[in-house]
PDB file of C-alpha atoms in Angstrom:
ATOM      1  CA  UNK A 281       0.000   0.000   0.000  1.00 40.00           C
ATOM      2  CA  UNK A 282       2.103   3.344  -1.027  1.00 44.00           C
ATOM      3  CA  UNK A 283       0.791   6.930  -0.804  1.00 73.00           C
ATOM      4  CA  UNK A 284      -1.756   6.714  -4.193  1.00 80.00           C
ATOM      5  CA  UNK A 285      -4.349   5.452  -1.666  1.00 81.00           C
ATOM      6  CA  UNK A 286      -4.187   8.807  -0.209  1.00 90.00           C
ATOM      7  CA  UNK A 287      -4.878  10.862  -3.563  1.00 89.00           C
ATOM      8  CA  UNK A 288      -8.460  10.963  -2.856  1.00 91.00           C
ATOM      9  CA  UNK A 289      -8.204  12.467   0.456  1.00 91.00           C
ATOM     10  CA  UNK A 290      -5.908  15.331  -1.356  1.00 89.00           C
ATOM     11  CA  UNK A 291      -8.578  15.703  -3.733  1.00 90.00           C
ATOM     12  CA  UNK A 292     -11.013  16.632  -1.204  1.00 91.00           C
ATOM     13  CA  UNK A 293     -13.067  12.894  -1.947  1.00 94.00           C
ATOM     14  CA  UNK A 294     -15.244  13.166   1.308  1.00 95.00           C
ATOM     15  CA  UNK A 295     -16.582   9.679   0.388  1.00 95.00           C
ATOM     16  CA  UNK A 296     -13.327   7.885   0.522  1.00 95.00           C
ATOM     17  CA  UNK A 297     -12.728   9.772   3.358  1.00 96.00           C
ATOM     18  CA  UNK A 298     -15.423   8.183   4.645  1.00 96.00           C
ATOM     19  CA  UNK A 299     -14.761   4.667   3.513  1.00 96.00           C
ATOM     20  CA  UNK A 300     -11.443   4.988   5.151  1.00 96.00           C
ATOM     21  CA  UNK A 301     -12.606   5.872   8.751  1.00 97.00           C
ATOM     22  CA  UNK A 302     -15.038   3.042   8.184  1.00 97.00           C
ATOM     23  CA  UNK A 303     -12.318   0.602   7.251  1.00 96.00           C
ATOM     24  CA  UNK A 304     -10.074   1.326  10.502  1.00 97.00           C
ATOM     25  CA  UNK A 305     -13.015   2.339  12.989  1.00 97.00           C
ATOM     26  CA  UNK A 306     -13.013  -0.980  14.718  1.00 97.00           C
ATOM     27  CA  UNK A 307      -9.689  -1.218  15.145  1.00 97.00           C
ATOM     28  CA  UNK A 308      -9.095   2.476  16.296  1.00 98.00           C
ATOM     29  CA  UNK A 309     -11.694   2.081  18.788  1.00 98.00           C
ATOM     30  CA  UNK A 310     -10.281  -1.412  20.149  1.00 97.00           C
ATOM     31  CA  UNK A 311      -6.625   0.745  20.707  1.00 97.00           C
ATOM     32  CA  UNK A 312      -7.839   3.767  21.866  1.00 97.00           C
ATOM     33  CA  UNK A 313     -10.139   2.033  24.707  1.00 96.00           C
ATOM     34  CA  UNK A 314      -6.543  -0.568  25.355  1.00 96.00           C
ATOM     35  CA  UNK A 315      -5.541   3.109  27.410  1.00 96.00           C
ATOM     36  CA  UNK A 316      -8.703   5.274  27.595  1.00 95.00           C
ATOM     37  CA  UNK A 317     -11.452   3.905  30.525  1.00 90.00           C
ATOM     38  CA  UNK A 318     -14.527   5.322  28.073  1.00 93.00           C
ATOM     39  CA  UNK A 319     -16.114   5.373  24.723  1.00 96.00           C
ATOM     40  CA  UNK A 320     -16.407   9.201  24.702  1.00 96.00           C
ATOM     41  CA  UNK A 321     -13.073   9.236  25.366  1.00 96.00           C
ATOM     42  CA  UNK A 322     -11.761   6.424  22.657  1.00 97.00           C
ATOM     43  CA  UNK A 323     -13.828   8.666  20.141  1.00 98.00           C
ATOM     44  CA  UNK A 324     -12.518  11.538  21.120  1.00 97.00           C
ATOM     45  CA  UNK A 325      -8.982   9.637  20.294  1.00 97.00           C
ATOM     46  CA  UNK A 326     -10.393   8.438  17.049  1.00 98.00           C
ATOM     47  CA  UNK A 327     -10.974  11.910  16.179  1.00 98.00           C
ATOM     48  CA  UNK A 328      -7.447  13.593  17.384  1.00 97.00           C
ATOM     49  CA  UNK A 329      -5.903  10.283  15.539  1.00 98.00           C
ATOM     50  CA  UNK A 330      -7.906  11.869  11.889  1.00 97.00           C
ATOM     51  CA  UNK A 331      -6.800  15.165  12.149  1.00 97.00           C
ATOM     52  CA  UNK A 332      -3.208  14.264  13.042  1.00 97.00           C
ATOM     53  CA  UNK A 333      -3.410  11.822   9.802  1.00 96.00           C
ATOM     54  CA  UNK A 334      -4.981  14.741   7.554  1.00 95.00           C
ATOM     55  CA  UNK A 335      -2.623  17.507   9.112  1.00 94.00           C
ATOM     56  CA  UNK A 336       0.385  15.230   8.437  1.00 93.00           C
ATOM     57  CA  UNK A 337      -0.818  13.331   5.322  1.00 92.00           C
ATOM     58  CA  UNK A 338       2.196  14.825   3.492  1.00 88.00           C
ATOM     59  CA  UNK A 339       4.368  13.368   5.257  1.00 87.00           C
ATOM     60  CA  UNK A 340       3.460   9.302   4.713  1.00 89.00           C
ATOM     61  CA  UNK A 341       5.457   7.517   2.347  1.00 83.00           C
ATOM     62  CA  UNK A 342       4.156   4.361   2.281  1.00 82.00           C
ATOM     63  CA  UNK A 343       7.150   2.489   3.915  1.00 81.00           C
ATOM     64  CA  UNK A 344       4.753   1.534   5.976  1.00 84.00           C
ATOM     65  CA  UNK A 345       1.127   0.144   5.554  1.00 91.00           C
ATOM     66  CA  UNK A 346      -1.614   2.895   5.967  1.00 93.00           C
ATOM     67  CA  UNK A 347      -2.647   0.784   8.579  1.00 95.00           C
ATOM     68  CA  UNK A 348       0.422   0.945  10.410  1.00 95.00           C
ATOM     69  CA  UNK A 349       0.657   4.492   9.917  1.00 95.00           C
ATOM     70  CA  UNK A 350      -2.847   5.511  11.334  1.00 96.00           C
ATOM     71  CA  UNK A 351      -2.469   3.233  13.924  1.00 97.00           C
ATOM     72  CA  UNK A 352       1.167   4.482  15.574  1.00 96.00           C
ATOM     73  CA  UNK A 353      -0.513   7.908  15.446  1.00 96.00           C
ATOM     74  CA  UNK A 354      -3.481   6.853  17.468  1.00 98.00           C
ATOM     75  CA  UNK A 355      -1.458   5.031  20.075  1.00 97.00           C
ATOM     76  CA  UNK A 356       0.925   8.125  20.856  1.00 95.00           C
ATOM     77  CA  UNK A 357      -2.541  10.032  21.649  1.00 97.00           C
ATOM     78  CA  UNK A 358      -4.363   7.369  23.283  1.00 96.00           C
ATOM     79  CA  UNK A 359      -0.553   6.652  25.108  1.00 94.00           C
ATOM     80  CA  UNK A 360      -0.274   9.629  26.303  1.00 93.00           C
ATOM     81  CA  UNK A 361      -3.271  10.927  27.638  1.00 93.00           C
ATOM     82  CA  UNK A 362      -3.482   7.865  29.667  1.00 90.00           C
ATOM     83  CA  UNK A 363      -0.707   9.729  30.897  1.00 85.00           C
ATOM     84  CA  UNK A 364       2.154   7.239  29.928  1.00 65.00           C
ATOM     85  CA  UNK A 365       4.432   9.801  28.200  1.00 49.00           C
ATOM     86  CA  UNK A 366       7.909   9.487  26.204  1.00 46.00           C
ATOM     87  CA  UNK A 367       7.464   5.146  27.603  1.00 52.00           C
ATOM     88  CA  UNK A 368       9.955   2.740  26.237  1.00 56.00           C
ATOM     89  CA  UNK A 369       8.471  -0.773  26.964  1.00 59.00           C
ATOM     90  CA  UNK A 370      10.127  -1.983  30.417  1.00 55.00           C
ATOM     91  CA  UNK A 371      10.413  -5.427  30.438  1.00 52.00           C
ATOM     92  CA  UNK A 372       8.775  -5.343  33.798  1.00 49.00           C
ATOM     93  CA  UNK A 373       5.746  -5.235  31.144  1.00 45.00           C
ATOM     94  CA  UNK A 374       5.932  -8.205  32.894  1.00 48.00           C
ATOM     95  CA  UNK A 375       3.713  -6.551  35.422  1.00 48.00           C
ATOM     96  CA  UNK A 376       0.717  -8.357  37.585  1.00 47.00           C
ATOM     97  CA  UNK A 377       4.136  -8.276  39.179  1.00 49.00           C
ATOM     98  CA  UNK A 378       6.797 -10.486  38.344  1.00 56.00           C
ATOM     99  CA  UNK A 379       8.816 -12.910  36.000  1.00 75.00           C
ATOM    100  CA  UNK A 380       7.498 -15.892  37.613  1.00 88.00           C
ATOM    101  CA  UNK A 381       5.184 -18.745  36.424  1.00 93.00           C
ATOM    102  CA  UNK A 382       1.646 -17.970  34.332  1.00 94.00           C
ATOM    103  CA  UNK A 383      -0.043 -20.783  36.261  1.00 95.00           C
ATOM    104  CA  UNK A 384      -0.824 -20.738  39.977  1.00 93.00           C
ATOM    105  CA  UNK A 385       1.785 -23.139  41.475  1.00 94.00           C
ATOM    106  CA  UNK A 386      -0.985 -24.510  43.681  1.00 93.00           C
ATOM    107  CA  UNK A 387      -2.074 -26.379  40.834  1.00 94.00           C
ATOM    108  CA  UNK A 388       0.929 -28.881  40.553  1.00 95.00           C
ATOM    109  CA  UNK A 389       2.756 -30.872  42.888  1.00 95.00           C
ATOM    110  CA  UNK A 390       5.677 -29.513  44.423  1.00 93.00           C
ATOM    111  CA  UNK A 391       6.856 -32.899  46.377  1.00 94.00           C
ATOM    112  CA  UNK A 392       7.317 -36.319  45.891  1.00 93.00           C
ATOM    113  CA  UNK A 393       7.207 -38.704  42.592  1.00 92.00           C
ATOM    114  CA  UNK A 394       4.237 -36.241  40.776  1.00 92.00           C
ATOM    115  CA  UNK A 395       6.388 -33.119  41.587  1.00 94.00           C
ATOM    116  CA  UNK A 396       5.955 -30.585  38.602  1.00 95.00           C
ATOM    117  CA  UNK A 397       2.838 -32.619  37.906  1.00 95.00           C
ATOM    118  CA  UNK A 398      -0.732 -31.231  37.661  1.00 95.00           C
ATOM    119  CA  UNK A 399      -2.910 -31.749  41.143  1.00 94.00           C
ATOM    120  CA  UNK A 400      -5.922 -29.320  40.192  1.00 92.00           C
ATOM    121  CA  UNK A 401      -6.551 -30.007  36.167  1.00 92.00           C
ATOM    122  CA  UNK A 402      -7.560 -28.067  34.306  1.00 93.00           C
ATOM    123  CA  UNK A 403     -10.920 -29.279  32.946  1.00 88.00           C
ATOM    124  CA  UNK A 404     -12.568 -29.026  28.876  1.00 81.00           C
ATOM    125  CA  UNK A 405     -14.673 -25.886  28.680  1.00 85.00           C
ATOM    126  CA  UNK A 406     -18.040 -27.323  27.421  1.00 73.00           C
ATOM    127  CA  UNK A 407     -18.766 -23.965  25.549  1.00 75.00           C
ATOM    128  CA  UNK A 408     -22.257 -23.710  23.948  1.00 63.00           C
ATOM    129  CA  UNK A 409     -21.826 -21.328  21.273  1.00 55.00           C
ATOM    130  CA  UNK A 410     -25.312 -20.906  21.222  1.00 57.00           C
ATOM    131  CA  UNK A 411     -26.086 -19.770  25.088  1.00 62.00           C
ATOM    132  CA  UNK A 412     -26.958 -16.504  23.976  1.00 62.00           C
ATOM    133  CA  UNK A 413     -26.699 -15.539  27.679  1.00 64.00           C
ATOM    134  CA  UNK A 414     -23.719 -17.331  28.561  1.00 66.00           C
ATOM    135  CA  UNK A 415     -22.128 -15.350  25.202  1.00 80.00           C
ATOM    136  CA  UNK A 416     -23.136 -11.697  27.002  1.00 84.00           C
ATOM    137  CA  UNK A 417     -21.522 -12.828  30.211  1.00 85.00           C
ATOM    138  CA  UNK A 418     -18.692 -13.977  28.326  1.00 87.00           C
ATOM    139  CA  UNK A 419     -17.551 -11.017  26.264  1.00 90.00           C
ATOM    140  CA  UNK A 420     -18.199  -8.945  29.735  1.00 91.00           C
ATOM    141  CA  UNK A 421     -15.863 -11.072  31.098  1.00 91.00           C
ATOM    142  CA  UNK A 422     -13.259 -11.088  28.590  1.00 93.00           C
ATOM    143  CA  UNK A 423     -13.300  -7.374  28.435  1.00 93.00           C
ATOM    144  CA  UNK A 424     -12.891  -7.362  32.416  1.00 94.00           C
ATOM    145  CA  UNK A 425     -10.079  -9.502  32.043  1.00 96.00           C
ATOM    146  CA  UNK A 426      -8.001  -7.966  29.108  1.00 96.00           C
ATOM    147  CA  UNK A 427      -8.234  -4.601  31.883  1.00 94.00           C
ATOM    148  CA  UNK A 428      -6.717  -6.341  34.617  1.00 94.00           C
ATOM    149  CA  UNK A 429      -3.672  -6.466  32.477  1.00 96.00           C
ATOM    150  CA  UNK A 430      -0.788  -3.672  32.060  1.00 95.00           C
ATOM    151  CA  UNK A 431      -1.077  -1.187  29.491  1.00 94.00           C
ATOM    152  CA  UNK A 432       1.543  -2.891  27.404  1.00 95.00           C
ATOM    153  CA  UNK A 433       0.378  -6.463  28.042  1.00 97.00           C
ATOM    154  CA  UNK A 434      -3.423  -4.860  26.635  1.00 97.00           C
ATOM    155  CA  UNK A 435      -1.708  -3.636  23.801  1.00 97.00           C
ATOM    156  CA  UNK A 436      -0.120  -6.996  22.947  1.00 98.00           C
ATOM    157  CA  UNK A 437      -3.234  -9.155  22.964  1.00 98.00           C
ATOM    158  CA  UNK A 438      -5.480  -6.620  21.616  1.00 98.00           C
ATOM    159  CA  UNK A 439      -3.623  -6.408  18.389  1.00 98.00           C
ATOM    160  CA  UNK A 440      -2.535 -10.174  18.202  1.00 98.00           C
ATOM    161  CA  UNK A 441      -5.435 -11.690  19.433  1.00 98.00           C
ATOM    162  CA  UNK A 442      -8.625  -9.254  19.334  1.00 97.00           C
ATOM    163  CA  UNK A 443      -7.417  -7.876  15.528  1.00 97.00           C
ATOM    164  CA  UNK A 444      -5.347 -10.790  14.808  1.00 97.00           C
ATOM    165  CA  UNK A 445      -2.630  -9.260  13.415  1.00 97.00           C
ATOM    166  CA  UNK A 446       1.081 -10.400  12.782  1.00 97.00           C
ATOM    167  CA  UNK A 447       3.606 -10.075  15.564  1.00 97.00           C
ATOM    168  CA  UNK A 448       5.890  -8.294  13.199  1.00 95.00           C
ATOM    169  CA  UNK A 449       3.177  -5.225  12.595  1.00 96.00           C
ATOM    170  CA  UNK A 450       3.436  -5.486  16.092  1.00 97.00           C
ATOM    171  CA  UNK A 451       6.711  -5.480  16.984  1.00 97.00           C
ATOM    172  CA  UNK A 452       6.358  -2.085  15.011  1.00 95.00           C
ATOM    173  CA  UNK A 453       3.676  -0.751  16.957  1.00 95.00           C
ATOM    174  CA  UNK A 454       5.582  -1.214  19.758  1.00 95.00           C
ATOM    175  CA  UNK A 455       9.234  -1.032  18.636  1.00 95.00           C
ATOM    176  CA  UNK A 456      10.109  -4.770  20.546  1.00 96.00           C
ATOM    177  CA  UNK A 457      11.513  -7.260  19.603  1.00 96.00           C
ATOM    178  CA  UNK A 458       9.918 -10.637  18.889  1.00 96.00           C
ATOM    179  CA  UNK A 459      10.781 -12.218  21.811  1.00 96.00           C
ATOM    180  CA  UNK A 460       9.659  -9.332  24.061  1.00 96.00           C
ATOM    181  CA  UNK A 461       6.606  -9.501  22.637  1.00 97.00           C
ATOM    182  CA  UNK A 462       6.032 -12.761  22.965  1.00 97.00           C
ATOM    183  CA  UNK A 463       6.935 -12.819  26.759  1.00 97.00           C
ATOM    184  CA  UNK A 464       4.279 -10.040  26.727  1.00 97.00           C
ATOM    185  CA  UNK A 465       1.698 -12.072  24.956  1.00 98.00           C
ATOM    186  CA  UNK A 466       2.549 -15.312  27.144  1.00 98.00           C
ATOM    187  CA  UNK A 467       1.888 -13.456  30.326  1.00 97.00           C
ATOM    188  CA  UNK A 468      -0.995 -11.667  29.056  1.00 97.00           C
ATOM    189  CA  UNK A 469      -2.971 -15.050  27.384  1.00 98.00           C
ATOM    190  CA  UNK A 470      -2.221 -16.874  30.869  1.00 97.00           C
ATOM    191  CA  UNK A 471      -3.898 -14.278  32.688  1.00 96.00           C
ATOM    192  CA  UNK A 472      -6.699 -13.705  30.456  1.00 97.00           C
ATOM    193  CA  UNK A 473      -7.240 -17.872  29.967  1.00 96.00           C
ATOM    194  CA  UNK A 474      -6.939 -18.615  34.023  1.00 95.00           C
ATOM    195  CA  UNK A 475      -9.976 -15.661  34.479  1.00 94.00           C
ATOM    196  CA  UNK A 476     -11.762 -17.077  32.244  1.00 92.00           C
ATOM    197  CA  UNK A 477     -11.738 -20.793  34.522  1.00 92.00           C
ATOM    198  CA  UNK A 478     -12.486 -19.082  37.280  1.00 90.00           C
ATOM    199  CA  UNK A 479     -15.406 -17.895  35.803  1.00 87.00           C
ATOM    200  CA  UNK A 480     -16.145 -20.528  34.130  1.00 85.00           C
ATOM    201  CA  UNK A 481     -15.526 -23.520  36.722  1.00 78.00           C
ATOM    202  CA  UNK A 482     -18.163 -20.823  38.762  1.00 70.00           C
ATOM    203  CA  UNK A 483     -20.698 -20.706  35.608  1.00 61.00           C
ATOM    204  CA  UNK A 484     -20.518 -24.474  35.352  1.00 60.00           C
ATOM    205  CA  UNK A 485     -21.156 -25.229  39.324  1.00 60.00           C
ATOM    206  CA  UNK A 486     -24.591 -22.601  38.627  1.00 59.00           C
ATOM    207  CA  UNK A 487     -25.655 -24.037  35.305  1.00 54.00           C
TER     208      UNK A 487
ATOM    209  CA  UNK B   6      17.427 -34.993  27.591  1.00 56.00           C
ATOM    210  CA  UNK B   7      14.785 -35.369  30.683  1.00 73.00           C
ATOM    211  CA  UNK B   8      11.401 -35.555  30.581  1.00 89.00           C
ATOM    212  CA  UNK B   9       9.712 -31.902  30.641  1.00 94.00           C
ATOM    213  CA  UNK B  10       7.428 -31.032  33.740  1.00 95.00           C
ATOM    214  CA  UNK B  11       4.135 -29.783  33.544  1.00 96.00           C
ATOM    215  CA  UNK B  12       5.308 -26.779  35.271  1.00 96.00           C
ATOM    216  CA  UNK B  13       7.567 -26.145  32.475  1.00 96.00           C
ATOM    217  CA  UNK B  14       5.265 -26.941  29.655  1.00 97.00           C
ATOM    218  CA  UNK B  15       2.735 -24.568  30.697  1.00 97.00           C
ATOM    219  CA  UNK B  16       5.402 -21.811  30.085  1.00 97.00           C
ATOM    220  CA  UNK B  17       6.391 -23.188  26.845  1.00 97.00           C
ATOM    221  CA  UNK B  18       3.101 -22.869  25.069  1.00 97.00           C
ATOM    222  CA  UNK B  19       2.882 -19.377  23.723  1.00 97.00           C
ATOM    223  CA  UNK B  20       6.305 -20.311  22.087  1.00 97.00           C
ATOM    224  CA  UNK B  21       4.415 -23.351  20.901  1.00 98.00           C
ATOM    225  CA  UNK B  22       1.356 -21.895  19.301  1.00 98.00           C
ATOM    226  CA  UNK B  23       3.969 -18.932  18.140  1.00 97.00           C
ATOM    227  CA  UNK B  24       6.643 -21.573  16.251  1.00 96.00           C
ATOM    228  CA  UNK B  25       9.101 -20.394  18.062  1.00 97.00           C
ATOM    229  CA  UNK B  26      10.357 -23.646  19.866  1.00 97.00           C
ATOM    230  CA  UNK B  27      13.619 -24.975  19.968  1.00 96.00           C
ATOM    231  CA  UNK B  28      13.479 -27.957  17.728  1.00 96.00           C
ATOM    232  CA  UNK B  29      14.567 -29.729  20.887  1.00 95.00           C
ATOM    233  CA  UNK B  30      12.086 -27.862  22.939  1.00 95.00           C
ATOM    234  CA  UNK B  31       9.186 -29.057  20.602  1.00 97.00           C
ATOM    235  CA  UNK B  32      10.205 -32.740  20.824  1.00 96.00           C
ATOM    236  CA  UNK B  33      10.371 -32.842  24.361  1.00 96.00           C
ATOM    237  CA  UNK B  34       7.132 -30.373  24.204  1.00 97.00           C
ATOM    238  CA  UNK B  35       4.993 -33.079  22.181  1.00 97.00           C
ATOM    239  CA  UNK B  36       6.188 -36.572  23.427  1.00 97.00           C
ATOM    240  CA  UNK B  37       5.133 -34.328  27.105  1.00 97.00           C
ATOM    241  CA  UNK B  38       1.835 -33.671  25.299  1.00 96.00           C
ATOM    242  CA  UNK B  39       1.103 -37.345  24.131  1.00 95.00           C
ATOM    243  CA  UNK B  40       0.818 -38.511  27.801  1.00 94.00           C
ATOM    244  CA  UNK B  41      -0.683 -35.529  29.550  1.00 95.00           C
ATOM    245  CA  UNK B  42      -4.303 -35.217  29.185  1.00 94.00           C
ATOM    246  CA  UNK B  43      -3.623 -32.444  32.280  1.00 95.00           C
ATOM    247  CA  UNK B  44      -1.123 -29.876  29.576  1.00 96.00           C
ATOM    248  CA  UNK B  45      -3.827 -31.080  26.931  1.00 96.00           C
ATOM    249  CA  UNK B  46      -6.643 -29.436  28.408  1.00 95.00           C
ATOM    250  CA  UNK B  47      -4.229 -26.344  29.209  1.00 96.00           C
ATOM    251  CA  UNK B  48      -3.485 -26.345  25.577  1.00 96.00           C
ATOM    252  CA  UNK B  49      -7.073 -26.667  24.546  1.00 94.00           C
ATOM    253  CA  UNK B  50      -7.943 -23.787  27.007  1.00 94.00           C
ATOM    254  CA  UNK B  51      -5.714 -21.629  25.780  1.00 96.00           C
ATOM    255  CA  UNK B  52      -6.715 -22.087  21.746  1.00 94.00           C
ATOM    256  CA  UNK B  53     -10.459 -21.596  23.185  1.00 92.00           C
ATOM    257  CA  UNK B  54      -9.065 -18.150  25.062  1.00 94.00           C
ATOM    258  CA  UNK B  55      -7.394 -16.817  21.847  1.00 95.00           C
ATOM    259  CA  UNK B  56     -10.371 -17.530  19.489  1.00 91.00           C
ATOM    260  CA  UNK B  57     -13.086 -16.155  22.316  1.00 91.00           C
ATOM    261  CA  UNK B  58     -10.752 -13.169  21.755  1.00 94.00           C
ATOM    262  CA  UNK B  59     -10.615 -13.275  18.029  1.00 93.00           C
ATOM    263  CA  UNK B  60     -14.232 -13.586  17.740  1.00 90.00           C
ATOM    264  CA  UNK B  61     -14.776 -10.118  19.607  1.00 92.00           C
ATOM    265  CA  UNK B  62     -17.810  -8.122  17.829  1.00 91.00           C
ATOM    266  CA  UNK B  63     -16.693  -4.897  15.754  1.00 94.00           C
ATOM    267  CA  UNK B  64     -16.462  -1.658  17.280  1.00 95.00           C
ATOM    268  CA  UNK B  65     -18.119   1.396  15.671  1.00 96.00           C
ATOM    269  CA  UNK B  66     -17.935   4.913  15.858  1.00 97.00           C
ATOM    270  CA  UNK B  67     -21.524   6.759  17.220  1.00 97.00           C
ATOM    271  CA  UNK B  68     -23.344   8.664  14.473  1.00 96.00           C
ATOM    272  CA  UNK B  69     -21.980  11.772  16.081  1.00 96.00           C
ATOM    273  CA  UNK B  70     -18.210  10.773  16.535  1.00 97.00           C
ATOM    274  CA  UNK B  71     -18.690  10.149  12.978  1.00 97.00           C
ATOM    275  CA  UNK B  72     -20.008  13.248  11.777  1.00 96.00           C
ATOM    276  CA  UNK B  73     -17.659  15.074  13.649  1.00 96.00           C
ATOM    277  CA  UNK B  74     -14.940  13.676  11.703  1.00 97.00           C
ATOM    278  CA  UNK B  75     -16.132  13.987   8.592  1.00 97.00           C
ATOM    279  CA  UNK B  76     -16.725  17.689   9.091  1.00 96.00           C
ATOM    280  CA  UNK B  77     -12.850  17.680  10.262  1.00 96.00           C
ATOM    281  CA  UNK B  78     -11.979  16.439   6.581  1.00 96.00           C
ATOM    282  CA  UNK B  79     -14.228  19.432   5.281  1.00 96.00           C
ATOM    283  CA  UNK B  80     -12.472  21.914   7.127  1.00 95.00           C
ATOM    284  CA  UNK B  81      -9.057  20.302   6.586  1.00 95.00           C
ATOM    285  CA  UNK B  82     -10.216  19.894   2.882  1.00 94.00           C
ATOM    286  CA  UNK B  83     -11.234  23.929   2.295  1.00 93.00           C
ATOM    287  CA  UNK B  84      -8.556  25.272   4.369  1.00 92.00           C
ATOM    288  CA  UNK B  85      -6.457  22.803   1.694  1.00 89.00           C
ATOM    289  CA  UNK B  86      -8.215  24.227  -1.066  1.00 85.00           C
ATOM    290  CA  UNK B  87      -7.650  27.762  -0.338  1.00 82.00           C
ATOM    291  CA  UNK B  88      -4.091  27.646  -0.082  1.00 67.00           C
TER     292      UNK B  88
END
């Protein structure tokens, strides 16, 4: 994708214009509200994200994808007004504190011949796709989960997971490295996956 | 090599689902997987976590977040044109 995409925008084409914001509005949103508690306030990022792009449209080259481009911008404004200014990523990213292990070390055995075995296992989720109620509770609390993590491990899972883009885009985003990113997207999937038993392994003892 | 703990699986599966084993790390990582129904389900919960996540509905802009941009591009667009 180079800079031609952008002709229409120079050309004052208020229905590409149009098409665009349409194309990237989910994502935008799903970024801004990664740092931002409220929709009013990811919109309000959308729309400072727009007018940066438009006021610096000159300026894109298309080394990167539009995408890309649109997307960097957004996160510098959503970044800092959540107040996290000039950041580089700290591998202490690694927040919800420490380096240690994903999975509660209750669940295995520590001692004897099953040491570094499971005791609790984990069970199957018996999902039903079609509990419309079940589905409501669900994406409540998946969204309640991705929060409890740190800004950077939100970032991470949002873009991999929610958008399901490449780790090298990013890597971009972010300006990590592979591996940091995946230690970010380890820690953050683990947390995410062992709220979701909780809830779960609760749900199932109601149902 | 030794055998690979549960433990020590459970840390090695983002790397898993990424490709980004060891090729000696993935041996030891599958023949752990053949005989642990336990890492199994771990592994199944975690595929089930990352497509719950994939399959998050589309955000959208409000009617008036929308119109407010599109009245930035006309402004942008004039104040463009009258240069």
């Amino acid at each position: 994708m180079t800079a031609a995409e952008l002709q229409p925008l120079l050309d004052g084409d208020e229905e590409a214009f149009r098409d665009l914001v349409m194309e990237h509005q989910s994502a935008m949103i799903r970024l801004a509200m990664v740092h931002v508690r409220t929709m009013a306030d990811a919109e309000e990022v959308v729309q400072e994200t727009w007018l940066a792009v438009l006021q610096s449209i000159d300026g894109f080259e298309g080394r990167a994808s539009l995408r890309t481009w649109i997307c960097s911008i957004l996160l510098n404004i959503a970044r800092r007004r959540a107040g996290q200014e000039a950041r580089s990523v700290p591998m202490s990213g690694l927040a919800n504190g420490d380096g240690g292990p994903t999975v509660d070390p209750d669940r295995f055995f520590r001692h004897g011949p099953d040491a570094g075995h499971w005791r609790s296992l984990p069970r199957s989720w018996s999902l039903n796709p079609d509990d419309s109620l079940l589905a409501g509770e669900l994406r409540e609390r998946l969204s309640a989960a991705i929060e409890q993590l740190s800004p950077v491990q939100r970032e991470v899972i949002v873009m991999r997971d929610v958008n399901g883009w490449s780790s090298s885009e990013v890597c971009s985003l972010m300006a990590i490295s592979e591996g940091h990113q995946r230690v970010l997207l380890h820690r953050a999937r683990a947390r995410v996956r062992q709220i979701m038993e909780d809830y779960l392994s609760v749900a199932d003892e109601r149902a | 090599m030794s055998e690979l703990t549960c433990v020590e699986v459970v840390e090695l599966i983002t790397n898993y689902l990424e490709r980004a084993l060891s090729d000696e790390d993935l041996t030891g990582f599958l023949r752990h997987m053949e005989g642990c129904g336990g890492c199994e389900a771990y592994l199944d919960q975690m595929r089930t976590t990352v497509r719950l996540l994939s399959k998050t509905p589309d955000s959208r802009l409000s009617p008036e977040a929308e119109l407010a941009v599109v009245g930035a591009f006309r402004r942008w667009s004039q104040e463009r044109a009258g240069q």
